[in-house]
PDB file of C-alpha atoms in Angstrom:
ATOM      1  CA  LEU A1082      93.417 -14.554  62.089  1.00  0.00           C
ATOM      2  CA  GLN A1083      92.113 -12.587  59.617  1.00  0.00           C
ATOM      3  CA  THR A1084      91.060 -13.580  55.891  1.00  0.00           C
ATOM      4  CA  MET A1085      92.862 -11.969  53.141  1.00  0.00           C
ATOM      5  CA  SER A1086      90.756 -10.309  50.966  1.00  0.00           C
ATOM      6  CA  GLY A1087      90.867 -11.239  47.634  1.00  0.00           C
ATOM      7  CA  ASN A1088      92.594  -8.323  46.678  1.00  0.00           C
ATOM      8  CA  GLU A1089      95.444  -8.150  48.576  1.00  0.00           C
ATOM      9  CA  ARG A1090      96.119 -11.118  47.473  1.00  0.00           C
ATOM     10  CA  ASP A1091      95.925 -10.596  43.810  1.00  0.00           C
ATOM     11  CA  TRP A1092      98.652  -8.068  44.948  1.00  0.00           C
ATOM     12  CA  LEU A1093     100.832 -10.282  46.506  1.00  0.00           C
ATOM     13  CA  ALA A1094     100.714 -13.134  44.074  1.00  0.00           C
ATOM     14  CA  LEU A1095     101.724 -10.315  41.659  1.00  0.00           C
ATOM     15  CA  LYS A1096     105.013  -9.175  43.985  1.00  0.00           C
ATOM     16  CA  PRO A1097     108.460  -9.558  42.530  1.00  0.00           C
ATOM     17  CA  GLN A1098     110.885 -12.820  44.143  1.00  0.00           C
ATOM     18  CA  GLU A1099     113.568 -12.328  46.121  1.00  0.00           C
ATOM     19  CA  PRO A1100     116.374 -14.120  43.977  1.00  0.00           C
ATOM     20  CA  SER A1101     117.891 -17.398  46.178  1.00  0.00           C
ATOM     21  CA  PRO A1102     121.749 -17.393  46.188  1.00  0.00           C
ATOM     22  CA  SER A1103     122.192 -19.450  44.049  1.00  0.00           C
ATOM     23  CA  GLN A1104     121.001 -17.178  41.248  1.00  0.00           C
ATOM     24  CA  CYS A1105     123.729 -14.655  41.610  1.00  0.00           C
ATOM     25  CA  CYS A1106     126.103 -15.474  39.071  1.00  0.00           C
ATOM     26  CA  GLY A1107     128.910 -13.967  42.033  1.00  0.00           C
ATOM     27  CA  SER A1108     130.207 -11.787  39.054  1.00  0.00           C
ATOM     28  CA  GLY A1109     129.654  -8.397  39.809  1.00  0.00           C
ATOM     29  CA  CYS A1110     127.195  -7.342  37.145  1.00  0.00           C
ATOM     30  CA  LYS A1111     125.607  -4.143  36.619  1.00  0.00           C
ATOM     31  CA  PRO A1112     122.710  -4.585  37.609  1.00  0.00           C
ATOM     32  CA  CYS A1113     123.146  -7.666  39.700  1.00  0.00           C
ATOM     33  CA  ILE A1114     119.634  -9.930  40.235  1.00  0.00           C
ATOM     34  CA  TYR A1115     119.410  -7.898  43.428  1.00  0.00           C
ATOM     35  CA  ASP A1116     119.307  -4.494  41.675  1.00  0.00           C
ATOM     36  CA  VAL A1117     116.680  -5.727  39.158  1.00  0.00           C
ATOM     37  CA  TYR A1118     114.351  -7.461  42.025  1.00  0.00           C
ATOM     38  CA  GLU A1119     115.368  -3.901  43.927  1.00  0.00           C
ATOM     39  CA  LYS A1120     114.039  -1.981  41.154  1.00  0.00           C
ATOM     40  CA  GLU A1121     111.091  -4.468  41.024  1.00  0.00           C
ATOM     41  CA  LEU A1122     110.043  -4.279  44.014  1.00  0.00           C
ATOM     42  CA  ALA A1123     109.582  -0.347  44.489  1.00  0.00           C
ATOM     43  CA  GLN A1124     108.028  -0.536  40.894  1.00  0.00           C
ATOM     44  CA  TRP A1125     105.619  -2.623  43.110  1.00  0.00           C
ATOM     45  CA  GLU A1126     105.388  -1.233  46.381  1.00  0.00           C
ATOM     46  CA  ARG A1127     104.374   2.646  44.595  1.00  0.00           C
ATOM     47  CA  ALA A1128     102.092   0.547  42.107  1.00  0.00           C
ATOM     48  CA  LYS A1129     100.069  -1.549  45.374  1.00  0.00           C
ATOM     49  CA  ALA A1130     100.254   2.195  47.222  1.00  0.00           C
ATOM     50  CA  LYS A1131      98.121   3.444  44.269  1.00  0.00           C
ATOM     51  CA  ARG A1132      95.761   0.504  43.761  1.00  0.00           C
ATOM     52  CA  ASP A1133      97.181   0.345  39.907  1.00  0.00           C
ATOM     53  CA  LYS A1134      97.716  -2.301  38.194  1.00  0.00           C
ATOM     54  CA  SER A1135      98.916  -1.135  34.517  1.00  0.00           C
ATOM     55  CA  LEU A1136     102.079   0.460  36.606  1.00  0.00           C
ATOM     56  CA  LEU A1137     103.572  -2.849  36.542  1.00  0.00           C
ATOM     57  CA  VAL A1138     103.134  -3.421  33.345  1.00  0.00           C
ATOM     58  CA  GLU A1139     106.032  -3.017  32.167  1.00  0.00           C
ATOM     59  CA  LYS A1140     107.498  -5.301  34.179  1.00  0.00           C
ATOM     60  CA  LYS A1141     109.509  -7.715  31.788  1.00  0.00           C
ATOM     61  CA  GLU A1142     110.462 -11.262  32.902  1.00  0.00           C
ATOM     62  CA  GLN A1143     111.764 -12.424  30.236  1.00  0.00           C
ATOM     63  CA  SER A1144     111.843 -10.856  25.863  1.00  0.00           C
ATOM     64  CA  ASN A1145     111.932 -13.024  22.550  1.00  0.00           C
ATOM     65  CA  ASN A1146     112.764 -10.378  20.592  1.00  0.00           C
ATOM     66  CA  SER A1147     116.315 -12.062  20.542  1.00  0.00           C
ATOM     67  CA  GLU A1148     118.032  -7.878  22.233  1.00  0.00           C
ATOM     68  CA  LEU A1149     120.630  -9.189  24.656  1.00  0.00           C
ATOM     69  CA  ASN A1150     119.826  -7.119  27.433  1.00  0.00           C
ATOM     70  CA  PRO A1151     121.426  -6.409  31.082  1.00  0.00           C
ATOM     71  CA  ALA A1152     117.988  -6.480  32.939  1.00  0.00           C
ATOM     72  CA  THR A1153     115.886  -9.029  31.046  1.00  0.00           C
ATOM     73  CA  PHE A1154     116.636 -12.530  30.781  1.00  0.00           C
ATOM     74  CA  THR A1155     116.658 -13.464  26.058  1.00  0.00           C
ATOM     75  CA  ALA A1156     115.632 -16.478  24.748  1.00  0.00           C
ATOM     76  CA  PHE A1157     118.870 -17.847  21.810  1.00  0.00           C
ATOM     77  CA  SER A1158     118.537 -20.927  20.206  1.00  0.00           C
ATOM     78  CA  ILE A1159     121.543 -23.932  20.247  1.00  0.00           C
ATOM     79  CA  SER A1160     122.324 -24.667  16.416  1.00  0.00           C
ATOM     80  CA  SER A1161     125.195 -25.980  17.603  1.00  0.00           C
ATOM     81  CA  VAL A1162     126.769 -28.731  20.075  1.00  0.00           C
ATOM     82  CA  GLU A1163     130.176 -29.516  19.757  1.00  0.00           C
ATOM     83  CA  GLN A1164     132.044 -31.861  22.118  1.00  0.00           C
ATOM     84  CA  LEU A1165     136.005 -30.674  23.065  1.00  0.00           C
ATOM     85  CA  THR A1166     136.930 -33.037  25.541  1.00  0.00           C
ATOM     86  CA  GLU A1167     135.805 -35.122  27.906  1.00  0.00           C
ATOM     87  CA  ASP A1168     134.054 -32.519  29.875  1.00  0.00           C
ATOM     88  CA  THR A1169     133.940 -29.594  28.116  1.00  0.00           C
ATOM     89  CA  TYR A1170     131.750 -28.096  24.777  1.00  0.00           C
ATOM     90  CA  GLN A1171     131.843 -25.683  22.939  1.00  0.00           C
ATOM     91  CA  TYR A1172     128.015 -24.375  21.875  1.00  0.00           C
ATOM     92  CA  LYS A1173     126.273 -22.377  19.039  1.00  0.00           C
ATOM     93  CA  PHE A1174     123.524 -20.565  19.636  1.00  0.00           C
ATOM     94  CA  GLU A1175     121.798 -18.112  17.011  1.00  0.00           C
ATOM     95  CA  LEU A1176     121.141 -14.813  16.342  1.00  0.00           C
ATOM     96  CA  PRO A1177     118.749 -12.551  14.449  1.00  0.00           C
ATOM     97  CA  GLY A1178     119.575 -11.808  10.554  1.00  0.00           C
ATOM     98  CA  ASN A1179     123.309 -10.555  10.695  1.00  0.00           C
ATOM     99  CA  SER A1180     123.256  -9.378  14.069  1.00  0.00           C
ATOM    100  CA  SER A1181     125.601  -9.768  16.322  1.00  0.00           C
ATOM    101  CA  LEU A1182     126.126  -9.451  20.341  1.00  0.00           C
ATOM    102  CA  PRO A1183     126.754  -6.202  21.980  1.00  0.00           C
ATOM    103  CA  LEU A1184     129.783  -6.878  23.020  1.00  0.00           C
ATOM    104  CA  SER A1185     133.522  -5.102  24.106  1.00  0.00           C
ATOM    105  CA  LEU A1186     135.709  -7.313  24.542  1.00  0.00           C
ATOM    106  CA  GLY A1187     136.077 -10.050  26.882  1.00  0.00           C
ATOM    107  CA  GLN A1188     132.365  -9.192  28.512  1.00  0.00           C
ATOM    108  CA  HIS A1189     130.895 -12.239  30.063  1.00  0.00           C
ATOM    109  CA  ILE A1190     127.352 -12.575  30.083  1.00  0.00           C
ATOM    110  CA  VAL A1191     124.721 -14.596  32.118  1.00  0.00           C
ATOM    111  CA  LEU A1192     123.306 -18.058  31.743  1.00  0.00           C
ATOM    112  CA  ARG A1193     119.599 -18.892  33.760  1.00  0.00           C
ATOM    113  CA  GLY A1194     119.124 -22.743  34.863  1.00  0.00           C
ATOM    114  CA  VAL A1195     116.201 -24.306  36.803  1.00  0.00           C
ATOM    115  CA  VAL A1196     117.133 -27.672  38.677  1.00  0.00           C
ATOM    116  CA  ASN A1197     115.383 -29.100  40.460  1.00  0.00           C
ATOM    117  CA  GLY A1198     113.159 -26.217  40.736  1.00  0.00           C
ATOM    118  CA  LEU A1199     115.674 -24.271  41.385  1.00  0.00           C
ATOM    119  CA  GLU A1200     116.805 -21.359  39.828  1.00  0.00           C
ATOM    120  CA  VAL A1201     120.731 -21.049  39.483  1.00  0.00           C
ATOM    121  CA  HIS A1202     122.461 -18.308  37.878  1.00  0.00           C
ATOM    122  CA  ARG A1203     125.957 -18.660  35.884  1.00  0.00           C
ATOM    123  CA  ALA A1204     128.384 -16.370  33.565  1.00  0.00           C
ATOM    124  CA  TYR A1205     129.880 -17.257  30.647  1.00  0.00           C
ATOM    125  CA  THR A1206     131.919 -14.863  28.581  1.00  0.00           C
ATOM    126  CA  PRO A1207     131.348 -15.651  24.266  1.00  0.00           C
ATOM    127  CA  ILE A1208     134.789 -16.947  22.128  1.00  0.00           C
ATOM    128  CA  SER A1209     133.593 -16.003  19.360  1.00  0.00           C
ATOM    129  CA  PRO A1210     134.945 -12.857  17.389  1.00  0.00           C
ATOM    130  CA  GLY A1211     133.151 -10.158  18.809  1.00  0.00           C
ATOM    131  CA  ASN A1212     132.473  -9.522  14.939  1.00  0.00           C
ATOM    132  CA  ALA A1213     130.362 -12.282  14.138  1.00  0.00           C
ATOM    133  CA  GLU A1214     127.361 -12.190  12.869  1.00  0.00           C
ATOM    134  CA  GLY A1215     124.482 -14.333  13.106  1.00  0.00           C
ATOM    135  CA  TYR A1216     125.774 -16.534  16.259  1.00  0.00           C
ATOM    136  CA  PHE A1217     127.375 -16.191  18.916  1.00  0.00           C
ATOM    137  CA  GLU A1218     129.687 -19.321  21.199  1.00  0.00           C
ATOM    138  CA  VAL A1219     130.257 -20.044  24.134  1.00  0.00           C
ATOM    139  CA  LEU A1220     133.009 -22.414  25.698  1.00  0.00           C
ATOM    140  CA  ILE A1221     131.776 -24.597  29.500  1.00  0.00           C
ATOM    141  CA  LYS A1222     132.804 -26.698  30.976  1.00  0.00           C
ATOM    142  CA  CYS A1223     130.400 -29.078  33.023  1.00  0.00           C
ATOM    143  CA  TYR A1224     131.553 -30.646  36.959  1.00  0.00           C
ATOM    144  CA  GLU A1225     130.124 -34.133  38.140  1.00  0.00           C
ATOM    145  CA  ALA A1226     128.483 -32.055  40.730  1.00  0.00           C
ATOM    146  CA  GLY A1227     127.812 -28.594  39.423  1.00  0.00           C
ATOM    147  CA  LEU A1228     124.128 -28.014  39.446  1.00  0.00           C
ATOM    148  CA  MET A1229     124.338 -25.695  35.534  1.00  0.00           C
ATOM    149  CA  SER A1230     126.098 -28.581  33.845  1.00  0.00           C
ATOM    150  CA  GLN A1231     123.593 -30.843  35.035  1.00  0.00           C
ATOM    151  CA  TYR A1232     120.838 -28.754  33.190  1.00  0.00           C
ATOM    152  CA  ILE A1233     123.717 -27.677  30.678  1.00  0.00           C
ATOM    153  CA  LYS A1234     124.639 -31.557  29.684  1.00  0.00           C
ATOM    154  CA  THR A1235     120.500 -32.082  28.907  1.00  0.00           C
ATOM    155  CA  TRP A1236     121.256 -29.062  25.938  1.00  0.00           C
ATOM    156  CA  GLN A1237     120.864 -30.584  21.980  1.00  0.00           C
ATOM    157  CA  LYS A1238     120.379 -28.215  18.974  1.00  0.00           C
ATOM    158  CA  GLY A1239     117.137 -26.338  18.472  1.00  0.00           C
ATOM    159  CA  ASP A1240     116.930 -26.351  22.255  1.00  0.00           C
ATOM    160  CA  VAL A1241     115.881 -22.701  23.423  1.00  0.00           C
ATOM    161  CA  VAL A1242     117.795 -20.721  26.298  1.00  0.00           C
ATOM    162  CA  PHE A1243     118.063 -17.765  28.147  1.00  0.00           C
ATOM    163  CA  TRP A1244     121.010 -15.269  28.663  1.00  0.00           C
ATOM    164  CA  ARG A1245     121.613 -11.694  29.626  1.00  0.00           C
ATOM    165  CA  GLY A1246     124.682  -9.395  29.747  1.00  0.00           C
ATOM    166  CA  PRO A1247     126.486  -7.890  28.759  1.00  0.00           C
ATOM    167  CA  PHE A1248     128.466  -7.112  32.205  1.00  0.00           C
ATOM    168  CA  GLY A1249     132.857  -6.678  33.042  1.00  0.00           C
ATOM    169  CA  GLY A1250     135.344  -6.843  30.026  1.00  0.00           C
ATOM    170  CA  PHE A1251     138.508  -5.601  30.327  1.00  0.00           C
ATOM    171  CA  PRO A1252     139.035  -2.047  28.557  1.00  0.00           C
ATOM    172  CA  TYR A1253     141.237  -3.111  25.388  1.00  0.00           C
ATOM    173  CA  ARG A1254     142.317  -0.460  23.717  1.00  0.00           C
ATOM    174  CA  PRO A1255     145.078  -1.552  20.567  1.00  0.00           C
ATOM    175  CA  ASN A1256     148.798   0.456  20.718  1.00  0.00           C
ATOM    176  CA  LYS A1257     148.114   0.996  24.372  1.00  0.00           C
ATOM    177  CA  HIS A1258     150.073  -1.783  26.414  1.00  0.00           C
ATOM    178  CA  GLY A1259     153.428  -2.444  24.515  1.00  0.00           C
ATOM    179  CA  GLU A1260     152.465  -6.332  25.390  1.00  0.00           C
ATOM    180  CA  LEU A1261     149.595  -8.065  27.080  1.00  0.00           C
ATOM    181  CA  LEU A1262     150.575 -11.694  28.979  1.00  0.00           C
ATOM    182  CA  MET A1263     147.370 -14.033  29.021  1.00  0.00           C
ATOM    183  CA  LEU A1264     147.796 -16.072  31.591  1.00  0.00           C
ATOM    184  CA  ALA A1265     144.356 -18.496  31.787  1.00  0.00           C
ATOM    185  CA  SER A1266     143.693 -21.836  33.131  1.00  0.00           C
ATOM    186  CA  GLY A1267     140.702 -24.466  31.889  1.00  0.00           C
ATOM    187  CA  THR A1268     138.447 -22.304  30.349  1.00  0.00           C
ATOM    188  CA  GLY A1269     139.329 -19.188  31.875  1.00  0.00           C
ATOM    189  CA  LEU A1270     140.812 -18.910  27.754  1.00  0.00           C
ATOM    190  CA  ALA A1271     137.632 -17.406  26.762  1.00  0.00           C
ATOM    191  CA  PRO A1272     137.906 -14.025  27.627  1.00  0.00           C
ATOM    192  CA  MET A1273     141.217 -13.922  25.824  1.00  0.00           C
ATOM    193  CA  LEU A1274     140.106 -15.162  22.493  1.00  0.00           C
ATOM    194  CA  PRO A1275     137.989 -12.025  21.640  1.00  0.00           C
ATOM    195  CA  ILE A1276     141.000  -9.866  22.095  1.00  0.00           C
ATOM    196  CA  LEU A1277     142.882 -11.785  20.762  1.00  0.00           C
ATOM    197  CA  GLN A1278     140.834 -12.024  17.414  1.00  0.00           C
ATOM    198  CA  SER A1279     140.549  -9.113  17.871  1.00  0.00           C
ATOM    199  CA  ILE A1280     144.438  -8.315  17.880  1.00  0.00           C
ATOM    200  CA  THR A1281     145.401 -10.912  14.754  1.00  0.00           C
ATOM    201  CA  ASP A1282     142.301  -8.589  13.026  1.00  0.00           C
ATOM    202  CA  ASP A1283     143.910  -5.604  13.196  1.00  0.00           C
ATOM    203  CA  GLU A1284     147.082  -4.782  10.733  1.00  0.00           C
ATOM    204  CA  GLU A1285     147.452  -1.130  12.739  1.00  0.00           C
ATOM    205  CA  ASP A1286     147.257  -3.030  15.770  1.00  0.00           C
ATOM    206  CA  GLU A1287     151.223  -4.066  17.004  1.00  0.00           C
ATOM    207  CA  THR A1288     151.069  -4.646  20.494  1.00  0.00           C
ATOM    208  CA  PHE A1289     152.990  -8.344  21.954  1.00  0.00           C
ATOM    209  CA  VAL A1290     150.390 -10.772  23.333  1.00  0.00           C
ATOM    210  CA  THR A1291     152.335 -13.975  25.493  1.00  0.00           C
ATOM    211  CA  LEU A1292     149.585 -16.374  26.367  1.00  0.00           C
ATOM    212  CA  VAL A1293     150.151 -19.307  28.394  1.00  0.00           C
ATOM    213  CA  GLY A1294     147.760 -21.857  28.593  1.00  0.00           C
ATOM    214  CA  CYS A1295     147.568 -23.935  32.036  1.00  0.00           C
ATOM    215  CA  PHE A1296     145.804 -27.634  31.316  1.00  0.00           C
ATOM    216  CA  CYS A1297     145.809 -30.974  33.018  1.00  0.00           C
ATOM    217  CA  THR A1298     146.651 -32.916  29.960  1.00  0.00           C
ATOM    218  CA  PHE A1299     147.992 -32.582  26.113  1.00  0.00           C
ATOM    219  CA  ASP A1300     144.432 -34.357  26.058  1.00  0.00           C
ATOM    220  CA  LYS A1301     142.983 -31.392  27.726  1.00  0.00           C
ATOM    221  CA  ILE A1302     143.809 -28.045  26.006  1.00  0.00           C
ATOM    222  CA  TYR A1303     140.920 -26.371  24.040  1.00  0.00           C
ATOM    223  CA  LEU A1304     140.671 -25.584  20.604  1.00  0.00           C
ATOM    224  CA  LYS A1305     144.203 -26.428  19.482  1.00  0.00           C
ATOM    225  CA  PRO A1306     143.490 -25.838  15.303  1.00  0.00           C
ATOM    226  CA  LEU A1307     142.986 -21.992  16.412  1.00  0.00           C
ATOM    227  CA  LEU A1308     145.109 -21.508  18.906  1.00  0.00           C
ATOM    228  CA  GLN A1309     147.669 -22.955  16.612  1.00  0.00           C
ATOM    229  CA  ASP A1310     146.937 -20.412  13.739  1.00  0.00           C
ATOM    230  CA  LEU A1311     147.042 -17.718  16.503  1.00  0.00           C
ATOM    231  CA  ALA A1312     150.574 -18.773  17.415  1.00  0.00           C
ATOM    232  CA  ARG A1313     151.187 -18.268  13.933  1.00  0.00           C
ATOM    233  CA  TYR A1314     151.614 -14.352  13.603  1.00  0.00           C
ATOM    234  CA  TRP A1315     154.563 -12.474  13.964  1.00  0.00           C
ATOM    235  CA  ASN A1316     153.228 -10.445  17.730  1.00  0.00           C
ATOM    236  CA  ILE A1317     152.151 -13.585  18.829  1.00  0.00           C
ATOM    237  CA  ARG A1318     153.090 -16.542  21.363  1.00  0.00           C
ATOM    238  CA  ILE A1319     151.505 -19.090  23.028  1.00  0.00           C
ATOM    239  CA  PHE A1320     152.846 -21.179  25.839  1.00  0.00           C
ATOM    240  CA  TYR A1321     151.395 -24.602  27.389  1.00  0.00           C
ATOM    241  CA  VAL A1322     151.875 -25.850  31.159  1.00  0.00           C
ATOM    242  CA  LEU A1323     151.110 -29.288  31.742  1.00  0.00           C
ATOM    243  CA  SER A1324     150.498 -29.807  35.278  1.00  0.00           C
ATOM    244  CA  GLN A1325     150.005 -34.260  35.222  1.00  0.00           C
ATOM    245  CA  GLU A1326     151.897 -34.488  31.635  1.00  0.00           C
ATOM    246  CA  THR A1327     155.774 -35.382  33.121  1.00  0.00           C
ATOM    247  CA  SER A1328     157.061 -35.551  29.947  1.00  0.00           C
ATOM    248  CA  LEU A1329     157.604 -33.590  26.875  1.00  0.00           C
ATOM    249  CA  GLU A1330     157.895 -37.047  24.349  1.00  0.00           C
ATOM    250  CA  LYS A1331     155.039 -37.353  23.315  1.00  0.00           C
ATOM    251  CA  LEU A1332     153.507 -34.266  22.636  1.00  0.00           C
ATOM    252  CA  PRO A1333     153.345 -33.350  18.825  1.00  0.00           C
ATOM    253  CA  TRP A1334     157.249 -31.765  17.769  1.00  0.00           C
ATOM    254  CA  SER A1335     155.000 -28.066  17.219  1.00  0.00           C
ATOM    255  CA  TYR A1336     154.254 -28.901  20.517  1.00  0.00           C
ATOM    256  CA  ARG A1337     157.284 -29.496  22.379  1.00  0.00           C
ATOM    257  CA  GLU A1338     159.268 -26.447  22.799  1.00  0.00           C
ATOM    258  CA  ASN A1339     157.120 -23.621  23.777  1.00  0.00           C
ATOM    259  CA  THR A1340     155.782 -26.695  27.006  1.00  0.00           C
ATOM    260  CA  TYR A1341     155.636 -26.965  30.780  1.00  0.00           C
ATOM    261  CA  THR A1342     155.248 -29.741  32.703  1.00  0.00           C
ATOM    262  CA  GLY A1343     154.078 -29.530  35.899  1.00  0.00           C
ATOM    263  CA  ARG A1344     152.943 -26.471  38.004  1.00  0.00           C
ATOM    264  CA  LEU A1345     153.312 -22.193  36.141  1.00  0.00           C
ATOM    265  CA  ASP A1346     155.176 -21.534  39.699  1.00  0.00           C
ATOM    266  CA  GLU A1347     157.439 -18.498  40.679  1.00  0.00           C
ATOM    267  CA  ASP A1348     159.991 -19.710  38.687  1.00  0.00           C
ATOM    268  CA  LEU A1349     158.512 -20.507  35.628  1.00  0.00           C
ATOM    269  CA  MET A1350     157.037 -17.107  36.454  1.00  0.00           C
ATOM    270  CA  LYS A1351     159.928 -15.514  36.881  1.00  0.00           C
ATOM    271  CA  ILE A1352     161.339 -17.336  33.244  1.00  0.00           C
ATOM    272  CA  ILE A1353     158.418 -16.139  31.718  1.00  0.00           C
ATOM    273  CA  ILE A1354     158.222 -12.445  32.646  1.00  0.00           C
ATOM    274  CA  ASN A1355     161.800 -12.011  31.476  1.00  0.00           C
ATOM    275  CA  SER A1356     161.657 -13.746  28.137  1.00  0.00           C
ATOM    276  CA  CYS A1357     158.503 -11.008  27.337  1.00  0.00           C
ATOM    277  CA  ARG A1358     159.306  -8.255  24.762  1.00  0.00           C
ATOM    278  CA  ARG A1359     158.492  -5.291  26.833  1.00  0.00           C
ATOM    279  CA  LYS A1360     157.035  -4.772  30.242  1.00  0.00           C
ATOM    280  CA  PRO A1361     153.236  -6.559  30.121  1.00  0.00           C
ATOM    281  CA  PHE A1362     149.711  -5.758  31.257  1.00  0.00           C
ATOM    282  CA  VAL A1363     149.079  -8.355  32.813  1.00  0.00           C
ATOM    283  CA  LEU A1364     145.205 -10.467  32.311  1.00  0.00           C
ATOM    284  CA  ILE A1365     144.379 -13.659  34.720  1.00  0.00           C
ATOM    285  CA  CYS A1366     141.223 -15.932  34.165  1.00  0.00           C
ATOM    286  CA  GLY A1367     140.696 -19.156  36.232  1.00  0.00           C
ATOM    287  CA  SER A1368     140.252 -20.606  39.808  1.00  0.00           C
ATOM    288  CA  SER A1369     140.171 -17.984  42.919  1.00  0.00           C
ATOM    289  CA  THR A1370     143.006 -20.305  44.007  1.00  0.00           C
ATOM    290  CA  PHE A1371     144.960 -19.970  40.788  1.00  0.00           C
ATOM    291  CA  ASN A1372     143.641 -15.965  40.328  1.00  0.00           C
ATOM    292  CA  GLU A1373     145.175 -15.649  43.517  1.00  0.00           C
ATOM    293  CA  ASP A1374     148.726 -17.874  43.362  1.00  0.00           C
ATOM    294  CA  MET A1375     148.911 -16.076  39.727  1.00  0.00           C
ATOM    295  CA  SER A1376     148.394 -12.685  41.562  1.00  0.00           C
ATOM    296  CA  ARG A1377     151.000 -13.885  44.179  1.00  0.00           C
ATOM    297  CA  TYR A1378     154.287 -14.742  41.455  1.00  0.00           C
ATOM    298  CA  LEU A1379     153.569 -11.694  39.567  1.00  0.00           C
ATOM    299  CA  LYS A1380     154.100 -10.086  42.217  1.00  0.00           C
ATOM    300  CA  ALA A1381     157.035 -11.734  43.402  1.00  0.00           C
ATOM    301  CA  ALA A1382     158.315 -11.409  39.618  1.00  0.00           C
ATOM    302  CA  GLY A1383     158.025  -7.527  40.477  1.00  0.00           C
ATOM    303  CA  ILE A1384     154.987  -6.642  38.175  1.00  0.00           C
ATOM    304  CA  GLU A1385     152.278  -4.045  40.322  1.00  0.00           C
ATOM    305  CA  GLU A1386     148.631  -4.771  41.252  1.00  0.00           C
ATOM    306  CA  ASN A1387     147.898  -1.214  39.027  1.00  0.00           C
ATOM    307  CA  SER A1388     149.378  -3.392  35.805  1.00  0.00           C
ATOM    308  CA  CYS A1389     147.339  -6.422  36.491  1.00  0.00           C
ATOM    309  CA  PHE A1390     143.477  -7.168  35.499  1.00  0.00           C
ATOM    310  CA  VAL A1391     141.497 -10.431  36.659  1.00  0.00           C
ATOM    311  CA  PHE A1392     138.175 -11.108  35.012  1.00  0.00           C
TER     312      PHE A1392
END
């Protein structure tokens, strides 16, 4: 076996590593981590062919200038950790000066974590208003067996974590739709909040919104004070569907008339759509099962696919 020359070894050490499947968050990011790898690999091959390491200089693993960017991970510091329910937390991150995240509505960002030596990437949607200055906030549900959850559970104020983005998003324009029907399950509430807040912040925006939040129990509804504030606006209605509550008697009075027990099924979907003030454009965010079920019920209720957007 021919031994490798020191020079060959050096080049091999510089070769970009192909991402493992756990590093792709599966959210259709542009560029995906695999796109970034292809680009870096091509750059490495060019540099190696020319035996010129200076051609690799722009290869940045991560940046520390606190500017969010889609191609590289940037360090952000955690300024507060708030537990909302037994398994859901709200994390606040610092932004330098009075800067804001360069996000359009409902866009997500990708988190990088390392668990037992394995690098994992997951996508989350910031829930802070788009014009929030000096910070952004993310709502995260931790799963008992989730790899990323094991990493997130260790977070404390002052820790530094890495994000890249933004990606995706719903191209919202004020007054484009007569009514938005938002169907959110659990943390699927996240991409809906910046859109809701942009509507309530804009006096010229007269879009009606019907938000349907699906949770297991009343205690598991996130951000109740924020949702109650939003529901006070003339054009915002909020319904709750609680799959594990059997009666509404234990609920506060203010919740009873707009809460349903059981699941959001085809019949309830028809009732909600019939109560909409205009023909709705539908936004859906939840687990893949939830998204598929909702799409099916909407179709049965006569809502075409081109009138829906799935996060």
